[in-house]
Every structure is written in C-alpha cells, then in structure tokens.
C-alpha cells in the first residue's frame, strides 16, 4: 500500500504540469477562431461538401445538423477547411462561395468561417485541467513544504 502511495505522490509535479498545460490549451482553443478572424487573411472559398455530425446521440440524429467543408486557394496552394460548427438547417449549400479567414504560419494552419464556433473542446480541456490540477498541486505543494 505504501508503494502505491509513493507512486501517486511522485506523480504530483507531472500532474501539475499536465493540468496547467490543459488550462492554457483550453484558453488558446477558446480564442482560436476569434484570433484567426482578427489576424488572418481573407480568401474566397467554395463549399464542396456538407458533413453530418458524427455524434450518434439521439438528439443529434434527430437534428441532422450539417457543417461545411470549404476548399480555397492561397499563394501557397490549395487548402481544405472542415468546419466543426454543425447547424440545422445549414446556412450553406454545395457550390456556394464563402469568405474564409486563414492564418498560415510555418506549421500553424488556422482557418475559420465567419460563423464558426469553438465547440466543446475548450470546455472539456478546462474541466480536465481543473481536475488534474486539483489532484497535482496539493501533492506538489506538500512536497515543496517538506523542503523548507
């Protein structure tokens, strides 16, 4: 039993680091679309497909919400944006021309339509970050308290 307790206490610093990283990532992801629209360049794209929501819960299967897939061209080549904002009815039609914002810098490729939303990822990362920090920081602080 004491070996399990020692193992858990040895994870305190790592859990604190992971939890903090998740909190930072949550904040970044929640403002990513806003940042792309504000700082990105504008291109004209074409809606090539309307994807159905992959979530097979009863609520979503009844709604039949759809999200657009947009192809667009920049000076660096052709790109495809898969929107994660599912709406019923979809305001888009296949072949429709749309304004798309893109921020392409080295390996960072951010793209957004004007009505894109962050989705549930930032909230999920925030919940996990808080939970992991709540476990990791008390362990870390107790270890640091033993140093003084």
XYZ file of C-alpha atoms in Angstrom:
148
model
C 0.000 0.000 0.000
C 2.819 2.419 0.782
C 4.402 1.787 -2.626
C 1.153 2.850 -4.324
C 1.029 5.984 -2.170
C 4.668 6.769 -3.010
C 3.932 6.295 -6.701
C 0.931 8.667 -6.558
C 2.916 11.320 -4.683
C 5.727 11.050 -7.234
C 3.197 11.994 -9.938
C 2.266 15.310 -8.266
C 4.690 17.519 -10.207
C 3.840 15.824 -13.511
C 0.089 16.114 -12.883
C 0.509 19.796 -12.017
C 2.368 20.399 -15.256
C -0.189 18.480 -17.349
C -3.125 20.247 -15.673
C -1.576 23.664 -16.224
C -0.899 22.804 -19.868
C -4.547 21.767 -20.337
C -5.734 25.063 -18.840
C -3.507 27.053 -21.199
C -4.589 24.942 -24.177
C -8.248 25.454 -23.238
C -7.790 29.217 -23.239
C -5.946 29.133 -26.570
C -8.561 26.931 -28.252
C -11.458 29.040 -26.994
C -9.992 32.136 -28.704
C -8.505 30.471 -31.800
C -11.361 31.329 -34.199
C -11.516 34.892 -32.897
C -7.745 35.221 -33.434
C -7.948 33.789 -36.946
C -10.689 36.194 -37.989
C -8.879 39.171 -36.458
C -5.326 38.433 -37.669
C -5.912 36.185 -40.680
C -6.078 36.936 -44.364
C -9.301 36.600 -46.313
C -9.832 34.260 -49.247
C -12.815 33.167 -51.259
C -13.653 29.529 -50.873
C -16.208 27.102 -52.233
C -18.360 24.796 -50.135
C -17.597 21.339 -51.524
C -19.439 19.163 -49.026
C -21.880 19.266 -46.110
C -20.892 16.753 -43.450
C -23.361 15.298 -40.971
C -22.479 15.409 -37.299
C -20.531 12.250 -36.380
C -22.062 12.273 -32.888
C -24.636 9.497 -32.947
C -26.559 10.542 -29.865
C -30.344 10.551 -30.147
C -30.559 14.351 -30.056
C -28.090 14.861 -32.891
C -29.557 12.126 -35.090
C -32.932 13.869 -34.862
C -31.478 17.259 -35.768
C -29.429 16.139 -38.797
C -27.121 19.103 -38.317
C -24.514 19.704 -41.023
C -21.172 21.505 -41.240
C -19.497 22.809 -44.404
C -16.237 21.675 -45.943
C -14.601 24.572 -47.801
C -11.818 24.448 -50.393
C -9.847 27.624 -51.023
C -6.684 28.772 -52.744
C -3.869 30.965 -51.393
C -0.473 31.886 -52.810
C 0.880 28.773 -51.054
C -1.557 26.359 -52.690
C -4.937 24.747 -52.094
C -6.341 24.175 -48.620
C -9.423 22.480 -47.198
C -11.256 23.627 -44.069
C -13.501 21.210 -42.183
C -15.836 23.300 -40.085
C -16.872 21.855 -36.726
C -19.904 24.121 -36.383
C -22.928 21.940 -37.115
C -26.259 23.683 -37.735
C -29.738 22.594 -38.686
C -30.681 23.800 -41.193
C -27.280 24.535 -42.645
C -26.877 28.094 -43.961
C -24.574 26.711 -46.682
C -25.157 24.929 -49.963
C -22.720 22.894 -52.027
C -21.056 25.158 -54.587
C -21.696 28.330 -52.576
C -18.874 30.894 -52.498
C -17.908 31.926 -48.952
C -15.408 34.208 -47.258
C -12.852 32.223 -45.261
C -10.181 33.568 -42.943
C -6.814 31.832 -42.779
C -3.700 32.265 -40.691
C -0.884 30.154 -42.136
C 2.484 30.396 -40.426
C 5.025 27.584 -40.620
C 3.257 24.527 -39.186
C 0.416 26.582 -37.719
C -2.608 26.462 -40.015
C -5.714 28.137 -38.654
C -8.829 28.568 -40.762
C -12.302 29.825 -39.897
C -15.583 30.845 -41.424
C -17.327 33.933 -40.051
C -19.875 31.852 -38.130
C -17.556 29.129 -36.797
C -17.708 28.382 -33.063
C -15.087 26.768 -30.811
C -17.250 23.756 -29.978
C -16.937 21.663 -26.824
C -13.158 21.067 -26.843
C -12.187 24.179 -24.798
C -14.726 23.343 -22.068
C -13.586 19.711 -21.959
C -9.932 20.740 -21.684
C -10.847 23.238 -18.956
C -12.685 20.606 -16.881
C -9.847 18.094 -17.171
C -7.249 20.791 -16.447
C -9.033 21.841 -13.258
C -9.456 18.222 -12.141
C -5.827 17.284 -12.767
C -4.563 20.500 -11.125
C -6.793 19.803 -8.103
C -5.025 16.471 -7.679
C -1.498 17.503 -8.656
C -0.959 20.852 -6.936
C -1.699 19.722 -3.347
C 0.789 16.882 -3.789
C 3.355 19.256 -5.271
C 2.849 21.827 -2.509
C 3.186 19.177 0.210
C 6.454 18.012 -1.341
C 7.703 21.587 -1.580
C 6.657 22.206 2.028
C 8.900 19.338 3.098
C 11.911 21.067 1.572
C 11.767 24.059 3.917
